[in-house]
Short mmCIF file of C-alpha atoms and ligand atoms in Angstrom, two decimals:
data_model
loop_
_atom_site.label_atom_id
_atom_site.label_comp_id
_atom_site.label_asym_id
_atom_site.label_seq_id
_atom_site.Cartn_x
_atom_site.Cartn_y
_atom_site.Cartn_z
CA MET A 120 -8.74 -13.44 16.13
CA VAL A 121 -5.98 -15.87 16.97
CA ALA A 122 -4.07 -15.87 20.27
CA LEU A 123 -1.13 -13.63 19.57
CA THR A 124 2.21 -13.05 21.17
CA TYR A 125 3.72 -9.78 19.97
CA HIS A 126 7.33 -8.67 19.74
CA ALA A 127 8.77 -5.55 18.16
CA PRO A 128 12.53 -6.20 18.09
CA GLU A 129 14.85 -3.23 17.54
CA SER A 130 17.63 -5.17 15.81
CA LEU A 131 17.85 -7.69 12.99
CA GLU A 132 19.77 -10.12 15.16
CA GLU A 133 16.99 -10.10 17.72
CA ALA A 134 14.34 -10.51 15.01
CA VAL A 135 16.05 -13.49 13.38
CA GLN A 136 16.62 -15.05 16.85
CA LEU A 137 12.84 -14.71 17.54
CA LEU A 138 11.98 -16.28 14.18
CA SER A 139 14.21 -19.28 14.67
CA THR A 140 13.42 -20.09 18.27
CA ALA A 141 9.63 -19.62 18.21
CA ARG A 142 7.52 -22.52 19.48
CA GLN A 143 4.40 -21.39 17.65
CA PRO A 144 3.94 -20.42 13.96
CA VAL A 145 5.52 -17.03 13.28
CA LYS A 146 4.20 -14.15 11.26
CA VAL A 147 6.27 -11.13 10.30
CA LEU A 148 4.34 -7.88 10.54
CA SER A 149 4.95 -4.86 8.34
CA GLY A 150 1.85 -2.71 7.69
CA GLY A 151 -0.54 -5.54 8.58
CA THR A 152 -3.00 -4.70 5.79
CA ASP A 153 -2.84 -8.29 4.56
CA LEU A 154 -1.72 -10.01 7.76
CA ILE A 155 -4.25 -8.63 10.22
CA ILE A 156 -7.15 -9.53 7.95
CA GLN A 157 -5.69 -13.04 7.40
CA MET A 158 -5.33 -13.56 11.16
CA GLN A 159 -8.89 -12.45 11.84
CA GLY A 160 -10.11 -15.58 10.06
CA LEU A 161 -8.21 -17.93 12.43
CA ILE A 162 -9.67 -18.99 15.73
CA GLN A 163 -8.16 -21.12 18.53
CA ASP A 164 -4.77 -20.94 17.04
CA GLU A 165 -1.52 -19.34 18.13
CA ARG A 166 0.82 -16.97 16.36
CA LEU A 167 3.98 -15.17 17.27
CA VAL A 168 3.89 -11.78 15.56
CA VAL A 169 7.27 -10.18 14.94
CA ASP A 170 6.76 -6.50 14.08
CA VAL A 171 9.81 -5.49 12.06
CA LYS A 172 9.00 -1.80 11.70
CA LYS A 173 11.24 -0.72 14.61
CA ILE A 174 14.37 -2.29 13.12
CA PRO A 175 16.65 0.41 11.71
CA GLY A 176 16.40 0.74 7.93
CA MET A 177 13.19 -1.23 7.52
CA ARG A 178 11.19 1.92 6.77
CA ALA A 179 13.92 3.94 5.04
CA ALA A 180 14.79 4.39 1.41
CA ASP A 181 18.35 5.49 0.70
CA TRP A 182 20.42 5.89 -2.41
CA THR A 183 23.88 4.40 -2.76
CA GLU A 184 26.07 5.17 -5.73
CA ASP A 185 24.40 2.55 -7.92
CA HIS A 186 21.20 1.58 -6.15
CA LEU A 187 18.11 2.55 -4.23
CA ILE A 188 17.95 0.42 -1.11
CA LEU A 189 14.28 0.28 -0.15
CA GLY A 190 13.28 -0.71 3.37
CA PRO A 191 10.57 -3.31 2.80
CA SER A 192 8.27 -1.98 5.51
CA MET A 193 8.20 1.67 4.39
CA SER A 194 4.56 2.68 3.96
CA CYS A 195 3.33 3.34 0.46
CA ALA A 196 2.22 6.79 1.70
CA GLN A 197 5.82 7.65 2.53
CA PHE A 198 7.15 6.00 -0.59
CA THR A 199 4.83 7.76 -3.01
CA LYS A 200 5.67 11.13 -1.49
CA ARG A 201 9.35 10.76 -2.28
CA GLN A 202 9.99 13.04 -5.29
CA ASP A 203 13.51 11.66 -5.72
CA ILE A 204 12.10 8.14 -6.21
CA GLN A 205 9.19 9.33 -8.38
CA THR A 206 11.67 10.88 -10.85
CA VAL A 207 13.61 7.64 -11.32
CA PHE A 208 10.90 4.94 -10.89
CA PRO A 209 7.58 6.59 -11.84
CA GLY A 210 6.07 3.20 -12.71
CA LEU A 211 6.88 1.63 -9.37
CA VAL A 212 5.52 4.71 -7.59
CA GLU A 213 2.28 4.56 -9.59
CA ALA A 214 1.89 0.86 -8.69
CA ALA A 215 2.30 1.67 -4.97
CA TYR A 216 -0.17 4.54 -5.37
CA LEU A 217 -2.83 2.09 -6.65
CA ILE A 218 -2.81 -0.07 -3.50
CA GLY A 219 -6.11 0.27 -1.66
CA SER A 220 -7.02 3.72 -0.34
CA THR A 221 -5.19 6.59 1.29
CA GLN A 222 -5.75 4.81 4.60
CA VAL A 223 -4.44 1.44 3.33
CA GLN A 224 -1.40 3.20 1.84
CA GLY A 225 -0.77 4.72 5.24
CA ARG A 226 0.33 1.28 6.42
CA ALA A 227 0.78 -0.97 3.38
CA SER A 228 4.39 -1.57 2.30
CA ILE A 229 6.06 -2.80 -0.86
CA GLY A 230 7.84 -5.53 1.11
CA GLY A 231 4.51 -6.73 2.45
CA ASN A 232 2.98 -6.64 -1.03
CA LEU A 233 5.92 -8.75 -2.26
CA CYS A 234 6.03 -11.26 0.63
CA ASN A 235 2.26 -11.72 0.57
CA ALA A 236 2.82 -12.90 -3.00
CA SER A 237 -0.68 -12.39 -4.33
CA PRO A 238 -0.84 -13.03 -8.10
CA ALA A 239 -2.51 -9.60 -8.38
CA ALA A 240 -0.06 -7.66 -6.17
CA ASP A 241 0.42 -4.35 -7.94
CA THR A 242 4.01 -3.55 -7.12
CA ILE A 243 5.50 -6.93 -8.14
CA PRO A 244 5.47 -6.44 -11.95
CA ALA A 245 6.98 -2.98 -11.46
CA LEU A 246 9.71 -4.45 -9.23
CA MET A 247 10.44 -7.08 -11.85
CA VAL A 248 10.96 -4.66 -14.74
CA ASN A 249 13.25 -2.65 -12.50
CA ARG A 250 15.49 -5.70 -11.82
CA ALA A 251 14.77 -5.62 -8.09
CA VAL A 252 16.80 -7.94 -5.88
CA CYS A 253 15.45 -9.20 -2.55
CA LEU A 254 17.93 -8.88 0.33
CA ILE A 255 17.25 -11.64 2.77
CA GLN A 256 18.61 -12.21 6.27
CA GLY A 257 18.42 -15.50 8.13
CA LEU A 258 20.10 -17.11 11.10
CA ASN A 259 23.02 -18.25 8.91
CA GLY A 260 23.57 -15.01 7.14
CA THR A 261 22.31 -13.13 4.13
CA ARG A 262 21.38 -14.01 0.58
CA ARG A 263 20.22 -12.19 -2.51
CA VAL A 264 17.41 -13.39 -4.74
CA ASN A 265 16.07 -11.74 -7.91
CA VAL A 266 12.46 -10.80 -7.47
CA GLU A 267 11.37 -13.07 -10.32
CA ASP A 268 12.95 -16.02 -8.49
CA PHE A 269 11.59 -14.96 -5.09
CA LEU A 270 7.99 -15.91 -5.89
CA ILE A 271 7.13 -19.61 -6.17
CA GLY A 272 3.34 -19.77 -6.27
CA VAL A 273 0.05 -18.25 -5.22
CA GLY A 274 0.81 -16.64 -1.82
CA LYS A 275 4.21 -18.35 -1.68
CA GLN A 276 7.74 -17.04 -1.74
CA CYS A 277 11.05 -18.64 -1.01
CA LEU A 278 11.70 -17.32 2.50
CA ALA A 279 12.67 -19.96 5.05
CA SER A 280 11.02 -19.82 8.48
CA ASP A 281 14.02 -18.06 10.04
CA GLU A 282 14.34 -15.56 7.20
CA LEU A 283 13.25 -11.94 6.76
CA LEU A 284 13.13 -9.66 3.79
CA VAL A 285 15.39 -6.83 4.95
CA GLY A 286 15.75 -4.75 1.80
CA ILE A 287 14.80 -4.38 -1.83
CA GLU A 288 17.71 -3.34 -4.00
CA LEU A 289 16.83 -1.41 -7.15
CA PRO A 290 19.68 -0.66 -9.54
CA LYS A 291 19.72 2.89 -10.82
CA PRO A 292 18.42 2.70 -14.39
CA THR A 293 20.75 3.64 -17.18
CA ALA A 294 20.22 6.98 -18.95
CA ARG A 295 16.99 7.39 -20.95
CA THR A 296 15.26 4.51 -19.15
CA MET A 297 11.76 4.84 -17.77
CA ASP A 298 9.05 2.52 -16.42
CA ALA A 299 5.26 2.51 -16.30
CA TYR A 300 2.58 0.32 -14.69
CA LEU A 301 -1.07 -0.06 -15.62
CA ARG A 302 -3.76 -2.32 -14.29
CA PHE A 303 -7.36 -2.99 -15.25
CA ILE A 304 -10.06 -2.90 -12.58
CA PRO A 305 -13.81 -2.60 -13.06
CA ARG A 306 -13.98 0.47 -10.79
CA THR A 307 -11.79 3.58 -10.74
CA GLU A 308 -10.15 2.85 -7.38
CA MET A 309 -10.11 0.48 -4.40
CA ASP A 310 -10.13 -2.78 -6.31
CA ILE A 311 -7.79 -5.70 -7.07
CA ALA A 312 -6.17 -5.99 -10.52
CA VAL A 313 -7.92 -8.19 -13.07
CA ALA A 314 -4.75 -7.84 -15.13
CA GLY A 315 -1.64 -5.64 -14.79
CA ALA A 316 1.42 -4.85 -16.87
CA ALA A 317 4.69 -3.08 -16.12
CA VAL A 318 7.15 -2.04 -18.81
CA SER A 319 10.59 -0.45 -18.67
CA VAL A 320 12.24 0.84 -21.85
CA THR A 321 15.62 2.36 -22.68
CA LEU A 322 15.72 4.56 -25.80
CA ASP A 323 18.79 5.88 -27.61
CA ASP A 324 18.97 9.47 -28.79
CA ASP A 325 17.21 8.53 -32.04
CA GLY A 326 14.30 6.97 -30.16
CA VAL A 327 15.30 3.39 -30.87
CA CYS A 328 14.60 1.01 -28.03
CA THR A 329 17.89 -0.53 -26.91
CA ASP A 330 16.62 -2.39 -23.83
CA ALA A 331 13.24 -3.34 -22.43
CA ARG A 332 11.60 -5.42 -19.68
CA VAL A 333 7.98 -6.42 -19.53
CA ALA A 334 6.22 -8.10 -16.59
CA ILE A 335 2.54 -9.01 -16.20
CA GLY A 336 0.42 -9.59 -13.13
CA ALA A 337 -2.92 -11.21 -12.14
CA VAL A 338 -2.80 -13.52 -15.16
CA SER A 339 -0.75 -16.42 -13.74
CA PRO A 340 -0.01 -17.90 -10.27
CA THR A 341 2.72 -15.30 -9.78
CA ALA A 342 3.58 -12.15 -11.67
CA ILE A 343 6.00 -13.08 -14.48
CA LEU A 344 8.58 -11.49 -16.73
CA VAL A 345 7.77 -11.76 -20.42
CA PRO A 346 11.10 -11.79 -22.30
CA SER A 347 9.38 -12.33 -25.65
CA ALA A 348 7.42 -9.10 -25.21
CA ALA A 349 10.61 -7.25 -24.34
CA GLU A 350 12.31 -8.69 -27.46
CA ALA A 351 9.43 -7.45 -29.60
CA LEU A 352 10.26 -3.90 -28.45
CA ILE A 353 14.05 -3.96 -28.58
CA GLY A 354 15.51 -2.60 -31.83
CA THR A 355 12.29 -0.80 -32.80
CA ARG A 356 11.07 2.75 -32.48
CA LEU A 357 8.06 1.40 -30.57
CA ASP A 358 5.89 1.86 -33.68
CA ASP A 359 2.45 0.29 -33.84
CA ASP A 360 3.75 -3.03 -35.21
CA ALA A 361 6.26 -3.40 -32.35
CA LEU A 362 3.62 -2.50 -29.75
CA LEU A 363 1.17 -5.00 -31.23
CA ALA A 364 3.84 -7.69 -31.26
CA ALA A 365 4.63 -7.01 -27.58
CA ALA A 366 0.92 -7.09 -26.77
CA ALA A 367 0.55 -10.44 -28.53
CA ALA A 368 3.58 -11.81 -26.62
CA SER A 369 2.08 -10.82 -23.28
CA SER A 370 -1.29 -12.33 -24.17
CA GLN A 371 0.53 -15.49 -25.21
CA ALA A 372 2.55 -15.66 -21.96
CA ALA A 373 -0.53 -15.16 -19.77
CA ASN A 374 -2.00 -18.18 -18.08
CA PRO A 375 -5.04 -16.69 -16.35
CA ILE A 376 -8.03 -18.14 -14.58
CA SER A 377 -11.70 -17.31 -15.13
CA ASP A 378 -13.62 -15.91 -12.20
CA ARG A 379 -16.50 -13.51 -11.73
CA ARG A 380 -14.13 -10.60 -12.30
CA GLY A 381 -12.92 -11.71 -15.71
CA THR A 382 -12.73 -14.62 -18.06
CA VAL A 383 -9.56 -16.24 -19.39
CA GLU A 384 -10.15 -14.68 -22.81
CA PHE A 385 -10.78 -11.24 -21.38
CA ARG A 386 -7.68 -11.29 -19.14
CA ARG A 387 -5.48 -12.55 -21.97
CA HIS A 388 -6.67 -9.77 -24.22
CA VAL A 389 -6.49 -7.01 -21.64
CA VAL A 390 -2.99 -7.89 -20.43
CA GLY A 391 -1.81 -7.36 -24.03
CA VAL A 392 -3.56 -3.99 -24.28
CA LEU A 393 -2.03 -2.93 -20.96
CA THR A 394 1.44 -3.99 -22.14
CA LYS A 395 1.11 -1.88 -25.26
CA ARG A 396 -0.16 1.17 -23.41
CA ALA A 397 2.41 0.89 -20.58
CA ALA A 398 5.25 0.67 -23.19
CA LYS A 399 3.94 3.84 -24.81
CA ILE A 400 3.74 5.70 -21.46
CA ALA A 401 7.24 4.59 -20.50
CA ALA A 402 8.59 5.77 -23.88
CA ASP A 403 6.79 9.12 -23.53
CA ARG A 404 8.39 9.53 -20.12
CA VAL A 405 11.85 9.10 -21.62
CA GLY A 406 10.96 11.86 -24.09
CA GLU A 407 9.92 14.16 -21.24
CA VAL A 408 13.26 14.26 -19.38
CA MET B 76 -1.13 -12.10 28.53
CA LYS B 77 -2.10 -8.45 28.36
CA SER B 78 0.43 -5.83 27.36
CA HIS B 79 0.79 -2.48 29.04
CA ILE B 80 0.80 0.28 26.41
CA SER B 81 1.71 3.95 26.79
CA THR B 82 0.60 6.15 23.94
CA THR B 83 -0.63 9.66 23.12
CA ILE B 84 -4.17 10.26 21.97
CA ASN B 85 -5.26 13.70 20.80
CA GLY B 86 -2.27 15.17 22.62
CA ASP B 87 -2.97 13.49 25.99
CA PRO B 88 -0.84 10.68 27.41
CA VAL B 89 -2.93 7.54 27.66
CA GLU B 90 -2.12 4.13 29.14
CA PHE B 91 -4.03 0.92 28.62
CA LEU B 92 -3.80 -2.82 28.93
CA CYS B 93 -4.63 -4.81 25.85
CA ASP B 94 -4.49 -8.30 24.44
CA PRO B 95 -2.11 -8.47 21.42
CA SER B 96 -4.92 -9.77 19.26
CA GLN B 97 -7.01 -6.59 19.77
CA THR B 98 -7.04 -4.03 17.02
CA LEU B 99 -6.52 -0.36 17.81
CA LEU B 100 -10.17 0.14 16.83
CA ASN B 101 -11.26 -2.38 19.39
CA VAL B 102 -9.12 -0.74 22.09
CA LEU B 103 -10.40 2.73 21.30
CA ARG B 104 -14.04 1.76 21.38
CA ASN B 105 -14.20 -0.98 23.97
CA ASP B 106 -11.43 -0.19 26.43
CA LEU B 107 -11.08 3.57 26.19
CA GLY B 108 -14.75 4.40 25.54
CA MET B 109 -13.77 6.51 22.51
CA THR B 110 -16.70 5.47 20.35
CA GLY B 111 -16.37 8.32 17.86
CA THR B 112 -14.27 6.04 15.68
CA LYS B 113 -16.69 3.65 14.00
CA GLU B 114 -16.51 0.07 12.79
CA GLY B 115 -18.05 -0.57 9.39
CA CYS B 116 -16.26 -3.55 7.95
CA GLY B 117 -13.25 -4.45 10.09
CA SER B 118 -11.24 -5.16 6.94
CA GLY B 119 -9.89 -1.86 5.66
CA ASP B 120 -12.56 -1.27 3.07
CA CYS B 121 -14.89 1.38 4.48
CA GLY B 122 -12.75 3.97 6.27
CA ALA B 123 -15.25 4.44 9.13
CA CYS B 124 -12.39 3.73 11.54
CA SER B 125 -10.00 6.34 10.06
CA VAL B 126 -7.53 7.84 12.56
CA LEU B 127 -4.15 9.50 12.28
CA PHE B 128 -1.31 7.28 13.48
CA ASP B 129 2.03 9.12 13.72
CA GLY B 130 0.67 11.66 11.30
CA GLU B 131 -0.45 9.07 8.71
CA LEU B 132 -4.11 8.45 7.88
CA VAL B 133 -4.82 4.74 8.58
CA CYS B 134 -7.65 2.31 9.32
CA ALA B 135 -7.67 1.64 13.05
CA CYS B 136 -9.08 -1.82 12.25
CA LEU B 137 -5.81 -2.67 10.50
CA VAL B 138 -3.54 -1.64 13.37
CA LEU B 139 -2.88 -3.75 16.46
CA GLY B 140 -3.50 -2.04 19.79
CA VAL B 141 0.02 -3.03 20.89
CA GLU B 142 1.45 -1.06 17.96
CA ALA B 143 0.25 2.12 19.68
CA GLN B 144 3.17 1.92 22.12
CA GLY B 145 5.00 5.28 21.84
CA ALA B 146 2.82 6.45 18.93
CA GLU B 147 0.80 9.62 18.49
CA ILE B 148 -2.80 8.97 17.61
CA GLU B 149 -5.48 11.49 16.58
CA THR B 150 -9.12 10.56 16.53
CA VAL B 151 -12.31 12.40 15.66
CA GLU B 152 -12.69 13.30 19.36
CA GLY B 153 -9.68 15.61 18.92
CA VAL B 154 -11.01 17.55 15.91
CA ALA B 155 -13.24 20.05 17.70
CA THR B 156 -11.66 22.39 20.28
CA HIS B 157 -13.65 22.54 23.55
CA ASP B 158 -17.18 23.45 22.45
CA GLN B 159 -16.09 24.92 19.11
CA LEU B 160 -16.64 22.66 16.11
CA HIS B 161 -13.94 22.51 13.42
CA VAL B 162 -14.80 24.24 10.12
CA ILE B 163 -15.00 20.83 8.47
CA GLN B 164 -17.58 19.66 11.00
CA GLU B 165 -19.58 22.86 10.53
CA LYS B 166 -19.55 22.46 6.78
CA PHE B 167 -20.73 18.86 7.03
CA LEU B 168 -23.70 20.10 9.05
CA GLU B 169 -24.38 23.08 6.81
CA HIS B 170 -24.38 20.96 3.63
CA ALA B 171 -26.31 18.09 5.24
CA ALA B 172 -23.44 15.81 4.26
CA LEU B 173 -24.66 13.02 6.51
CA GLN B 174 -27.69 10.88 7.11
CA CYS B 175 -27.07 7.90 9.40
CA GLY B 176 -23.68 9.34 10.38
CA ILE B 177 -21.69 6.09 10.56
CA CYS B 178 -19.24 7.26 7.88
CA THR B 179 -19.02 10.83 9.22
CA PRO B 180 -16.28 10.59 11.86
CA GLY B 181 -14.02 8.78 9.40
CA LEU B 182 -14.77 11.34 6.72
CA ILE B 183 -14.06 14.25 9.07
CA VAL B 184 -10.69 12.79 10.08
CA SER B 185 -9.82 11.99 6.43
CA THR B 186 -10.90 15.40 5.19
CA LYS B 187 -8.73 17.02 7.80
CA ALA B 188 -5.79 14.92 6.67
CA LEU B 189 -6.53 15.81 3.02
CA LEU B 190 -6.66 19.54 3.65
CA GLU B 191 -3.50 19.53 5.74
CA GLU B 192 -1.68 17.83 2.88
CA ASN B 193 -3.36 19.73 0.07
CA PRO B 194 -5.23 22.93 1.08
CA SER B 195 -6.64 23.45 -2.44
CA PRO B 196 -7.66 20.06 -3.82
CA THR B 197 -9.60 19.80 -7.05
CA GLU B 198 -12.87 17.93 -6.75
CA GLU B 199 -11.23 14.97 -8.44
CA GLU B 200 -8.29 14.99 -6.02
CA ALA B 201 -10.69 15.16 -3.09
CA ARG B 202 -12.73 12.23 -4.43
CA TYR B 203 -9.61 10.12 -4.93
CA PHE B 204 -8.17 10.92 -1.52
CA LEU B 205 -11.47 10.07 0.11
CA ALA B 206 -12.15 6.95 -2.00
CA GLY B 207 -11.44 4.75 1.05
CA ASN B 208 -14.33 6.35 3.01
CA LEU B 209 -17.54 4.66 1.95
CA CYS B 210 -20.96 6.21 2.56
CA ARG B 211 -24.14 4.16 2.09
CA CYS B 212 -26.53 7.07 2.48
CA THR B 213 -25.61 10.39 0.92
CA GLY B 214 -24.45 9.54 -2.61
CA TYR B 215 -21.28 11.56 -1.86
CA ASP B 216 -22.24 14.81 -3.60
CA LYS B 217 -23.11 16.60 -0.38
CA ILE B 218 -19.95 15.29 1.23
CA ILE B 219 -17.81 16.61 -1.60
CA LYS B 220 -19.62 19.97 -1.48
CA ALA B 221 -18.93 20.19 2.26
CA VAL B 222 -15.24 19.25 1.74
CA MET B 223 -14.75 21.83 -1.05
CA ASP B 224 -16.48 24.54 0.99
CA ALA B 225 -14.43 23.68 4.06
CA ALA B 226 -11.28 23.88 1.97
CA ALA B 227 -12.22 27.33 0.59
CA THR B 228 -13.14 28.61 4.10
CA MET B 229 -9.95 27.28 5.63
CA ARG B 230 -7.89 28.89 2.86
CA GLN B 231 -9.40 32.26 3.79
CA GLY B 232 -7.95 31.65 7.23
CA ALA B 233 -11.24 31.18 9.04
C1 FAD C 544 -8.87 -2.40 1.49
C2 FAD C 544 -7.63 -3.00 0.89
C3 FAD C 544 -7.30 -2.76 -0.40
C4 FAD C 544 -6.15 -3.33 -0.97
N1 FAD C 544 -5.86 -3.05 -2.27
C5 FAD C 544 -4.77 -3.57 -2.86
C6 FAD C 544 -4.44 -3.28 -4.22
O1 FAD C 544 -5.13 -2.50 -4.89
N2 FAD C 544 -3.33 -3.82 -4.75
C7 FAD C 544 -2.50 -4.65 -4.03
O2 FAD C 544 -1.50 -5.13 -4.57
N3 FAD C 544 -2.80 -4.97 -2.74
C8 FAD C 544 -3.90 -4.45 -2.12
N4 FAD C 544 -4.19 -4.75 -0.83
C9 FAD C 544 -3.35 -5.70 -0.09
C10 FAD C 544 -2.26 -5.09 0.80
O3 FAD C 544 -2.59 -3.78 1.24
C11 FAD C 544 -0.90 -5.06 0.10
O4 FAD C 544 -0.53 -6.36 -0.27
C12 FAD C 544 0.19 -4.43 1.01
O5 FAD C 544 1.24 -3.99 0.18
C13 FAD C 544 0.72 -5.36 2.08
O6 FAD C 544 1.70 -4.68 2.81
P1 FAD C 544 1.75 -4.69 4.41
O7 FAD C 544 2.94 -3.92 4.81
O8 FAD C 544 0.47 -4.25 4.96
O9 FAD C 544 1.96 -6.24 4.65
P2 FAD C 544 1.63 -7.16 5.92
O10 FAD C 544 0.19 -7.41 6.01
O11 FAD C 544 2.34 -6.66 7.12
O12 FAD C 544 2.40 -8.47 5.43
C14 FAD C 544 1.98 -9.21 4.28
C15 FAD C 544 2.70 -10.56 4.26
O13 FAD C 544 4.07 -10.39 4.09
C16 FAD C 544 4.80 -10.88 5.20
N5 FAD C 544 5.88 -9.93 5.46
C17 FAD C 544 5.74 -8.56 5.60
N6 FAD C 544 6.93 -7.97 5.72
C18 FAD C 544 7.86 -8.96 5.66
C19 FAD C 544 9.29 -8.99 5.77
N7 FAD C 544 10.02 -7.88 5.91
N8 FAD C 544 9.93 -10.22 5.67
C20 FAD C 544 9.19 -11.35 5.50
N9 FAD C 544 7.85 -11.38 5.42
C21 FAD C 544 7.19 -10.20 5.50
C22 FAD C 544 3.80 -11.00 6.32
O14 FAD C 544 4.16 -12.02 7.24
C23 FAD C 544 2.54 -11.34 5.56
O15 FAD C 544 2.50 -12.72 5.27
C24 FAD C 544 -5.31 -4.17 -0.21
C25 FAD C 544 -5.64 -4.37 1.13
C26 FAD C 544 -6.77 -3.81 1.71
C27 FAD C 544 -7.06 -4.03 3.14
S1 FES C 545 -13.91 -0.63 9.94
FE1 FES C 545 -11.88 -0.15 9.37
S2 FES C 545 -12.05 0.22 7.29
FE2 FES C 545 -14.03 -0.46 7.79
S1 FES C 546 -24.32 8.92 6.24
FE1 FES C 546 -24.83 6.85 6.42
S2 FES C 546 -23.01 5.92 5.68
FE2 FES C 546 -22.66 7.95 5.25
#
């Protein structure tokens, strides 16, 4: 591995100070399930590793009146065990539950999944449909960036070198709103998405969809929101025609690559199917509460 | 520069010096001589290096040794008590749930974590929980039989 210098600051101020004064390239460490593997490939290089897990709040998840404030470094194992979160964001929880294995979830975090910015990252579409906002702290203060604006390319997000993701703010959904996430993999577990889709729907008492969000993953350089798919759902009872229209919109919005895990045509098709099925699951969840 | 780390392994206080680029797996095996924890892949895929870290099942190959500062770690060496094997270990032997044995320590640690969290898993739940523990030899059936039998025996308070 690379030559590492390791710090585990216990305050945000100290962390940001370390980031901005480092002489060598800096890497922020949450669970390390991406980072440690990436660093194993580098030889004769230097890195300053700033482990942010000891900073208060980074591994917590607390409700305010209107939001869930998620510490970006909380392990998926802790996150998926939280019944209070499962009830409100079942789709985000199922996305976190798909990451790797029990062991990987013991360390992997949603903030790490987001900052690593893989096109196939499972939690990102689910964060998008839930209107997540990234809370960012740098040397010159804080800023807020919507998750769909946070990602700028394959493996790239908009953090400056002195900035940290310090929280993920999730607005409490309005009444009768539920989400769902589905991905396609060739195996039943321990694999990376070939395509993924998250959907959030709000239904009125008559079952008419009054609001919706659709996001797709692994079919473009970053996960993306698909407003046209959401529009296909809004105003309908999520009947077959509406679901097919949403599926077509997702397939249309996809801009996938071909590789040995799936062709362009296959990914385009499957992301539509996943959109349709996730919309149905989200709607059924509204019916269940 | 090496860091001085104080940690707890299987209930005992342990101190070691390590380079920040060493993984916990590397420290356990090469510096502490605790070779029960195995290395299969070094990339989080096989689970041969499974240990408990502050109560959470993790891959020791994806944890830095320096992160062990102040942590509580449990390895396969802590599963048996003195010369008495744990029920899970006995059941693995009884059901011949191992051949080469490289996956076994990781599976024992993971099974223990599974049964502490869920004492009566269905076979499907057990298979999902243990999906991160790969075995190249057994074909898994004997492992699952051992796990289910261990669960039943432990429920009876053995
Ligand atoms: C065997 C295996 C299977 C996997 N399966 C999946 C899968 O099915 N789906 C999936 O989406 N991913 C998967 N992954 C990838 C990985 O586990 C996830 O992306 C995980 O969520 C990363 O979280 P982490 O806390 O480990 O991040 P880390 O590795 O700690 O960090 C990831 C990146 O984010 C940066 N970072 C972390 N925290 C912050 C912060 N607070 N501020 C700024 N930057 C930060 C780091 O510098 C690094 O660049 C898998 C990995 C392994 C090893
Ligand atoms: S050696 Fe750690 S998971 Fe394979
Ligand atoms: S017994 Fe050989 S890998 Fe499982």
